[in-house]
Amino acid sequence: MASIKVSEKKIRFIQKTLNDLYADPQPPLNHVDHFTLLVSVLLSAQTTDKKVNEITPELFRRAPNPQKMSELPVAEIQKLIRQVGLAPQKAKALSGLAKKLLSDFGGQVPKTREELESLPGVGRKTASVVLAQAFGIPSFPVDTHIHRLSMRWRLSRGKNVLQVEVDLKEHFPEKVWNILHLQIIFYGRQYCGARQCDGTKCTICAWCLAEDSIVSKSKGSKLR
């Protein structure tokens, strides 16, 4: 599927609006090192960041590193994370992840996408978040907020997160990817939620709708 052509004017407006609102966005998941970040991101699938932050203090007290996590029975891990979605699957993944970190990576979180995605329970989005937030490697993790807003702002027609990621990377310079993905998430939560905005109400949606209408009319007039 071909990427949508997006004007520089729209890109500048989106970036300026987000920079004005979130000049220095911080990762929303509480963590103290690369391992606890990886665990928190894995747990956040189909669960709010708030809930993850509520349950991880006790989990990290019991298992602050791969060695300690690997020593916990899966049933015990599941008990500690029972309040998050998909707890049984995530407990099994955390146990396997910790053991693989020890056996294959010397107990350290790897810093390549291929190695991260080889870990149990780690998909593209989780790997992208860790690359961006732990290692500062330019990535563009796409969650439900980013997918939704990319459609509303007509930045992508992608029906899956990979295509949306490809489109966004094409529209925005690499140097802003890591901060921009956080800014869009925070904007989606605060101003442009699934029920808060129908694609016309919030500042960016309204501006994009008006701009796209102007561009569309301009193109139409040239055809006459």
PDB file of C-alpha atoms in Angstrom:
ATOM      1  CA  MET A   1       0.000   0.000   0.000  1.00  0.00           C
ATOM      2  CA  ALA A   2       1.434   3.365  -1.035  1.00  0.00           C
ATOM      3  CA  SER A   3       2.077   5.921   1.687  1.00  0.00           C
ATOM      4  CA  ILE A   4      -0.131   8.999   1.935  1.00  0.00           C
ATOM      5  CA  LYS A   5       1.515  12.173   0.688  1.00  0.00           C
ATOM      6  CA  VAL A   6       1.628  14.607   3.587  1.00  0.00           C
ATOM      7  CA  SER A   7       2.484  18.298   3.310  1.00  0.00           C
ATOM      8  CA  GLU A   8       5.406  19.805   5.179  1.00  0.00           C
ATOM      9  CA  LYS A   9       2.937  22.334   6.563  1.00  0.00           C
ATOM     10  CA  LYS A  10       0.970  19.573   8.289  1.00  0.00           C
ATOM     11  CA  ILE A  11       4.114  17.925   9.659  1.00  0.00           C
ATOM     12  CA  ARG A  12       5.333  21.244  11.067  1.00  0.00           C
ATOM     13  CA  PHE A  13       1.961  21.994  12.680  1.00  0.00           C
ATOM     14  CA  ILE A  14       1.721  18.589  14.341  1.00  0.00           C
ATOM     15  CA  GLN A  15       5.276  18.778  15.656  1.00  0.00           C
ATOM     16  CA  LYS A  16       4.895  22.350  16.942  1.00  0.00           C
ATOM     17  CA  THR A  17       1.608  21.572  18.685  1.00  0.00           C
ATOM     18  CA  LEU A  18       3.039  18.490  20.357  1.00  0.00           C
ATOM     19  CA  ASN A  19       6.286  20.229  21.311  1.00  0.00           C
ATOM     20  CA  ASP A  20       4.334  23.076  22.900  1.00  0.00           C
ATOM     21  CA  LEU A  21       2.260  20.621  24.947  1.00  0.00           C
ATOM     22  CA  TYR A  22       4.931  18.034  25.774  1.00  0.00           C
ATOM     23  CA  ALA A  23       8.382  19.563  25.577  1.00  0.00           C
ATOM     24  CA  ASP A  24      10.056  16.795  27.559  1.00  0.00           C
ATOM     25  CA  PRO A  25       7.812  13.715  27.739  1.00  0.00           C
ATOM     26  CA  GLN A  26       9.015  11.012  30.102  1.00  0.00           C
ATOM     27  CA  PRO A  27       8.370   7.279  29.696  1.00  0.00           C
ATOM     28  CA  PRO A  28       5.131   6.491  31.562  1.00  0.00           C
ATOM     29  CA  LEU A  29       6.208   3.083  32.904  1.00  0.00           C
ATOM     30  CA  ASN A  30       8.162   3.144  36.158  1.00  0.00           C
ATOM     31  CA  HIS A  31      11.484   1.325  35.947  1.00  0.00           C
ATOM     32  CA  VAL A  32      15.015   1.527  37.284  1.00  0.00           C
ATOM     33  CA  ASP A  33      17.034  -0.260  34.598  1.00  0.00           C
ATOM     34  CA  HIS A  34      16.802  -1.961  31.218  1.00  0.00           C
ATOM     35  CA  PHE A  35      15.437  -5.204  32.646  1.00  0.00           C
ATOM     36  CA  THR A  36      12.628  -3.602  34.630  1.00  0.00           C
ATOM     37  CA  LEU A  37      11.737  -1.473  31.592  1.00  0.00           C
ATOM     38  CA  LEU A  38      11.545  -4.572  29.404  1.00  0.00           C
ATOM     39  CA  VAL A  39       9.340  -6.350  31.933  1.00  0.00           C
ATOM     40  CA  SER A  40       7.056  -3.336  32.346  1.00  0.00           C
ATOM     41  CA  VAL A  41       6.599  -2.894  28.605  1.00  0.00           C
ATOM     42  CA  LEU A  42       5.802  -6.589  28.181  1.00  0.00           C
ATOM     43  CA  LEU A  43       3.213  -6.339  30.959  1.00  0.00           C
ATOM     44  CA  SER A  44       1.600  -3.247  29.422  1.00  0.00           C
ATOM     45  CA  ALA A  45       0.046  -5.119  26.487  1.00  0.00           C
ATOM     46  CA  GLN A  46      -3.751  -4.865  26.823  1.00  0.00           C
ATOM     47  CA  THR A  47      -3.265  -3.209  30.222  1.00  0.00           C
ATOM     48  CA  THR A  48      -3.016   0.430  31.283  1.00  0.00           C
ATOM     49  CA  ASP A  49       0.337   1.892  32.282  1.00  0.00           C
ATOM     50  CA  LYS A  50      -1.280   2.906  35.569  1.00  0.00           C
ATOM     51  CA  LYS A  51      -2.135  -0.688  36.417  1.00  0.00           C
ATOM     52  CA  VAL A  52       1.337  -1.883  35.447  1.00  0.00           C
ATOM     53  CA  ASN A  53       2.903   0.745  37.722  1.00  0.00           C
ATOM     54  CA  GLU A  54       0.650  -0.434  40.545  1.00  0.00           C
ATOM     55  CA  ILE A  55       1.739  -4.069  40.408  1.00  0.00           C
ATOM     56  CA  THR A  56       5.422  -3.841  39.457  1.00  0.00           C
ATOM     57  CA  PRO A  57       6.817  -2.567  42.801  1.00  0.00           C
ATOM     58  CA  GLU A  58       6.110  -5.918  44.485  1.00  0.00           C
ATOM     59  CA  LEU A  59       7.139  -7.882  41.398  1.00  0.00           C
ATOM     60  CA  PHE A  60      10.458  -6.038  41.239  1.00  0.00           C
ATOM     61  CA  ARG A  61      10.966  -6.401  44.976  1.00  0.00           C
ATOM     62  CA  ARG A  62      10.769 -10.157  44.504  1.00  0.00           C
ATOM     63  CA  ALA A  63      12.447 -10.321  41.098  1.00  0.00           C
ATOM     64  CA  PRO A  64      14.565  -7.222  40.341  1.00  0.00           C
ATOM     65  CA  ASN A  65      16.807  -9.010  37.834  1.00  0.00           C
ATOM     66  CA  PRO A  66      16.782 -11.968  35.426  1.00  0.00           C
ATOM     67  CA  GLN A  67      18.335 -14.334  37.976  1.00  0.00           C
ATOM     68  CA  LYS A  68      15.675 -13.688  40.597  1.00  0.00           C
ATOM     69  CA  MET A  69      12.876 -13.778  38.014  1.00  0.00           C
ATOM     70  CA  SER A  70      14.095 -17.113  36.682  1.00  0.00           C
ATOM     71  CA  GLU A  71      13.994 -18.565  40.184  1.00  0.00           C
ATOM     72  CA  LEU A  72      10.330 -17.714  40.733  1.00  0.00           C
ATOM     73  CA  PRO A  73       7.827 -20.420  39.769  1.00  0.00           C
ATOM     74  CA  VAL A  74       5.534 -19.380  36.930  1.00  0.00           C
ATOM     75  CA  ALA A  75       2.561 -19.721  39.271  1.00  0.00           C
ATOM     76  CA  GLU A  76       4.138 -17.235  41.667  1.00  0.00           C
ATOM     77  CA  ILE A  77       4.840 -14.751  38.891  1.00  0.00           C
ATOM     78  CA  GLN A  78       1.241 -15.093  37.753  1.00  0.00           C
ATOM     79  CA  LYS A  79       0.026 -14.406  41.281  1.00  0.00           C
ATOM     80  CA  LEU A  80       2.122 -11.229  41.418  1.00  0.00           C
ATOM     81  CA  ILE A  81       0.807  -9.945  38.081  1.00  0.00           C
ATOM     82  CA  ARG A  82      -2.741 -11.339  38.306  1.00  0.00           C
ATOM     83  CA  GLN A  83      -4.334  -7.880  37.909  1.00  0.00           C
ATOM     84  CA  VAL A  84      -2.972  -7.314  34.400  1.00  0.00           C
ATOM     85  CA  GLY A  85      -4.538  -8.668  31.222  1.00  0.00           C
ATOM     86  CA  LEU A  86      -3.285 -11.998  29.881  1.00  0.00           C
ATOM     87  CA  ALA A  87      -1.552 -12.724  33.193  1.00  0.00           C
ATOM     88  CA  PRO A  88      -1.068 -16.500  32.588  1.00  0.00           C
ATOM     89  CA  GLN A  89       0.629 -15.959  29.225  1.00  0.00           C
ATOM     90  CA  LYS A  90       2.705 -13.068  30.516  1.00  0.00           C
ATOM     91  CA  ALA A  91       3.869 -15.020  33.577  1.00  0.00           C
ATOM     92  CA  LYS A  92       5.100 -17.835  31.353  1.00  0.00           C
ATOM     93  CA  ALA A  93       6.768 -15.322  29.030  1.00  0.00           C
ATOM     94  CA  LEU A  94       8.548 -13.530  31.891  1.00  0.00           C
ATOM     95  CA  SER A  95       9.923 -16.795  33.211  1.00  0.00           C
ATOM     96  CA  GLY A  96      11.177 -17.826  29.771  1.00  0.00           C
ATOM     97  CA  LEU A  97      12.497 -14.329  29.060  1.00  0.00           C
ATOM     98  CA  ALA A  98      14.549 -14.259  32.249  1.00  0.00           C
ATOM     99  CA  LYS A  99      16.037 -17.686  31.555  1.00  0.00           C
ATOM    100  CA  LYS A 100      16.924 -16.764  27.975  1.00  0.00           C
ATOM    101  CA  LEU A 101      18.566 -13.529  29.100  1.00  0.00           C
ATOM    102  CA  LEU A 102      20.754 -15.593  31.422  1.00  0.00           C
ATOM    103  CA  SER A 103      21.551 -18.362  28.960  1.00  0.00           C
ATOM    104  CA  ASP A 104      22.017 -16.310  25.788  1.00  0.00           C
ATOM    105  CA  PHE A 105      22.855 -12.750  26.823  1.00  0.00           C
ATOM    106  CA  GLY A 106      24.784 -12.954  30.082  1.00  0.00           C
ATOM    107  CA  GLY A 107      21.822 -11.587  32.017  1.00  0.00           C
ATOM    108  CA  GLN A 108      21.821  -8.342  30.044  1.00  0.00           C
ATOM    109  CA  VAL A 109      19.015  -6.910  27.913  1.00  0.00           C
ATOM    110  CA  PRO A 110      20.225  -7.014  24.293  1.00  0.00           C
ATOM    111  CA  LYS A 111      20.228  -3.867  22.202  1.00  0.00           C
ATOM    112  CA  THR A 112      19.296  -5.133  18.742  1.00  0.00           C
ATOM    113  CA  ARG A 113      15.767  -5.675  17.440  1.00  0.00           C
ATOM    114  CA  GLU A 114      16.487  -9.208  16.285  1.00  0.00           C
ATOM    115  CA  GLU A 115      17.831 -10.262  19.679  1.00  0.00           C
ATOM    116  CA  LEU A 116      15.021  -8.553  21.591  1.00  0.00           C
ATOM    117  CA  GLU A 117      12.352 -10.188  19.443  1.00  0.00           C
ATOM    118  CA  SER A 118      13.954 -13.584  20.102  1.00  0.00           C
ATOM    119  CA  LEU A 119      12.883 -13.261  23.748  1.00  0.00           C
ATOM    120  CA  PRO A 120       9.600 -14.890  24.852  1.00  0.00           C
ATOM    121  CA  GLY A 121       6.705 -12.435  24.845  1.00  0.00           C
ATOM    122  CA  VAL A 122       8.625  -9.685  23.036  1.00  0.00           C
ATOM    123  CA  GLY A 123       7.129  -8.470  19.762  1.00  0.00           C
ATOM    124  CA  ARG A 124       7.947  -5.552  17.512  1.00  0.00           C
ATOM    125  CA  LYS A 125       6.318  -2.845  19.642  1.00  0.00           C
ATOM    126  CA  THR A 126       7.940  -3.993  22.893  1.00  0.00           C
ATOM    127  CA  ALA A 127      11.325  -4.232  21.189  1.00  0.00           C
ATOM    128  CA  SER A 128      10.877  -0.747  19.703  1.00  0.00           C
ATOM    129  CA  VAL A 129      10.041   0.792  23.075  1.00  0.00           C
ATOM    130  CA  VAL A 130      13.116  -0.783  24.674  1.00  0.00           C
ATOM    131  CA  LEU A 131      15.376   0.316  21.816  1.00  0.00           C
ATOM    132  CA  ALA A 132      14.058   3.876  22.094  1.00  0.00           C
ATOM    133  CA  GLN A 133      13.779   4.307  25.849  1.00  0.00           C
ATOM    134  CA  ALA A 134      16.615   2.114  27.119  1.00  0.00           C
ATOM    135  CA  PHE A 135      19.236   2.638  24.433  1.00  0.00           C
ATOM    136  CA  GLY A 136      18.198   5.828  22.633  1.00  0.00           C
ATOM    137  CA  ILE A 137      18.123   4.019  19.299  1.00  0.00           C
ATOM    138  CA  PRO A 138      15.702   5.751  16.890  1.00  0.00           C
ATOM    139  CA  SER A 139      12.495   3.696  16.755  1.00  0.00           C
ATOM    140  CA  PHE A 140       8.810   4.426  16.324  1.00  0.00           C
ATOM    141  CA  PRO A 141       6.733   2.099  18.520  1.00  0.00           C
ATOM    142  CA  VAL A 142       3.098   2.076  17.382  1.00  0.00           C
ATOM    143  CA  ASP A 143       0.363   1.455  19.939  1.00  0.00           C
ATOM    144  CA  THR A 144      -3.415   1.853  19.666  1.00  0.00           C
ATOM    145  CA  HIS A 145      -3.223   5.628  20.302  1.00  0.00           C
ATOM    146  CA  ILE A 146      -0.651   6.197  17.576  1.00  0.00           C
ATOM    147  CA  HIS A 147      -2.520   3.950  15.149  1.00  0.00           C
ATOM    148  CA  ARG A 148      -5.793   5.810  15.798  1.00  0.00           C
ATOM    149  CA  LEU A 149      -4.318   9.292  15.496  1.00  0.00           C
ATOM    150  CA  SER A 150      -2.358   8.394  12.368  1.00  0.00           C
ATOM    151  CA  MET A 151      -5.677   7.566  10.722  1.00  0.00           C
ATOM    152  CA  ARG A 152      -7.455  10.675  12.018  1.00  0.00           C
ATOM    153  CA  TRP A 153      -4.642  12.982  10.998  1.00  0.00           C
ATOM    154  CA  ARG A 154      -4.416  11.253   7.607  1.00  0.00           C
ATOM    155  CA  LEU A 155      -0.790  10.315   8.055  1.00  0.00           C
ATOM    156  CA  SER A 156      -1.329   6.686   7.137  1.00  0.00           C
ATOM    157  CA  ARG A 157      -3.831   4.261   5.672  1.00  0.00           C
ATOM    158  CA  GLY A 158      -2.038   1.337   7.255  1.00  0.00           C
ATOM    159  CA  LYS A 159      -4.278  -1.462   8.465  1.00  0.00           C
ATOM    160  CA  ASN A 160      -1.527  -2.855  10.673  1.00  0.00           C
ATOM    161  CA  VAL A 161       1.032  -1.328  13.014  1.00  0.00           C
ATOM    162  CA  LEU A 162       3.981  -2.142  10.756  1.00  0.00           C
ATOM    163  CA  GLN A 163       2.590  -0.132   7.837  1.00  0.00           C
ATOM    164  CA  VAL A 164       1.713   2.763  10.162  1.00  0.00           C
ATOM    165  CA  GLU A 165       5.263   2.662  11.508  1.00  0.00           C
ATOM    166  CA  VAL A 166       6.705   2.733   7.983  1.00  0.00           C
ATOM    167  CA  ASP A 167       4.514   5.696   7.041  1.00  0.00           C
ATOM    168  CA  LEU A 168       5.347   7.714  10.158  1.00  0.00           C
ATOM    169  CA  LYS A 169       9.059   7.100   9.720  1.00  0.00           C
ATOM    170  CA  GLU A 170       8.743   8.432   6.187  1.00  0.00           C
ATOM    171  CA  HIS A 171       6.913  11.603   7.268  1.00  0.00           C
ATOM    172  CA  PHE A 172       8.991  12.601  10.301  1.00  0.00           C
ATOM    173  CA  PRO A 173      12.783  12.973  10.663  1.00  0.00           C
ATOM    174  CA  GLU A 174      14.555  10.167  12.478  1.00  0.00           C
ATOM    175  CA  LYS A 175      15.890  12.476  15.182  1.00  0.00           C
ATOM    176  CA  VAL A 176      12.366  13.061  16.581  1.00  0.00           C
ATOM    177  CA  TRP A 177      11.004   9.489  16.465  1.00  0.00           C
ATOM    178  CA  ASN A 178      11.774   8.628  20.083  1.00  0.00           C
ATOM    179  CA  ILE A 179      10.184  11.753  21.557  1.00  0.00           C
ATOM    180  CA  LEU A 180       7.369  11.945  19.016  1.00  0.00           C
ATOM    181  CA  HIS A 181       5.937   8.521  19.786  1.00  0.00           C
ATOM    182  CA  LEU A 182       5.555   9.544  23.439  1.00  0.00           C
ATOM    183  CA  GLN A 183       4.058  12.909  22.517  1.00  0.00           C
ATOM    184  CA  ILE A 184       1.417  11.308  20.292  1.00  0.00           C
ATOM    185  CA  ILE A 185       0.518   8.772  22.990  1.00  0.00           C
ATOM    186  CA  PHE A 186       0.089  11.506  25.613  1.00  0.00           C
ATOM    187  CA  TYR A 187      -1.935  13.653  23.200  1.00  0.00           C
ATOM    188  CA  GLY A 188      -4.178  10.716  22.384  1.00  0.00           C
ATOM    189  CA  ARG A 189      -4.838  10.055  26.040  1.00  0.00           C
ATOM    190  CA  GLN A 190      -5.472  13.677  26.974  1.00  0.00           C
ATOM    191  CA  TYR A 191      -7.150  15.222  23.943  1.00  0.00           C
ATOM    192  CA  CYS A 192      -7.996  12.679  21.267  1.00  0.00           C
ATOM    193  CA  GLY A 193      -9.197   9.463  22.861  1.00  0.00           C
ATOM    194  CA  ALA A 194     -11.373   6.900  21.113  1.00  0.00           C
ATOM    195  CA  ARG A 195     -14.463   8.528  22.657  1.00  0.00           C
ATOM    196  CA  GLN A 196     -13.216  12.083  23.239  1.00  0.00           C
ATOM    197  CA  CYS A 197     -12.842  13.050  19.593  1.00  0.00           C
ATOM    198  CA  ASP A 198     -14.544  11.927  16.399  1.00  0.00           C
ATOM    199  CA  GLY A 199     -11.709  13.224  14.257  1.00  0.00           C
ATOM    200  CA  THR A 200     -12.994  16.810  14.142  1.00  0.00           C
ATOM    201  CA  LYS A 201     -12.935  18.214  17.686  1.00  0.00           C
ATOM    202  CA  CYS A 202      -9.412  18.373  19.090  1.00  0.00           C
ATOM    203  CA  THR A 203      -6.912  21.005  17.912  1.00  0.00           C
ATOM    204  CA  ILE A 204      -4.836  18.795  15.625  1.00  0.00           C
ATOM    205  CA  CYS A 205      -7.801  16.892  14.176  1.00  0.00           C
ATOM    206  CA  ALA A 206      -9.645  20.133  13.418  1.00  0.00           C
ATOM    207  CA  TRP A 207      -6.574  21.708  11.803  1.00  0.00           C
ATOM    208  CA  CYS A 208      -5.805  18.608   9.717  1.00  0.00           C
ATOM    209  CA  LEU A 209      -9.414  18.332   8.563  1.00  0.00           C
ATOM    210  CA  ALA A 210      -9.442  21.982   7.449  1.00  0.00           C
ATOM    211  CA  GLU A 211      -6.026  21.747   5.792  1.00  0.00           C
ATOM    212  CA  ASP A 212      -6.866  18.550   3.912  1.00  0.00           C
ATOM    213  CA  SER A 213     -10.106  20.131   2.731  1.00  0.00           C
ATOM    214  CA  ILE A 214      -8.243  23.167   1.406  1.00  0.00           C
ATOM    215  CA  VAL A 215      -5.694  20.955  -0.359  1.00  0.00           C
ATOM    216  CA  SER A 216      -8.441  18.795  -1.836  1.00  0.00           C
ATOM    217  CA  LYS A 217     -10.334  21.808  -3.191  1.00  0.00           C
ATOM    218  CA  SER A 218      -7.118  23.250  -4.586  1.00  0.00           C
ATOM    219  CA  LYS A 219      -6.361  20.051  -6.470  1.00  0.00           C
ATOM    220  CA  GLY A 220      -9.925  19.925  -7.751  1.00  0.00           C
ATOM    221  CA  SER A 221      -9.755  23.468  -9.105  1.00  0.00           C
ATOM    222  CA  LYS A 222      -6.631  22.632 -11.106  1.00  0.00           C
ATOM    223  CA  LEU A 223      -8.514  19.886 -12.892  1.00  0.00           C
ATOM    224  CA  ARG A 224     -11.185  22.241 -14.233  1.00  0.00           C
TER     225      ARG A 224
END
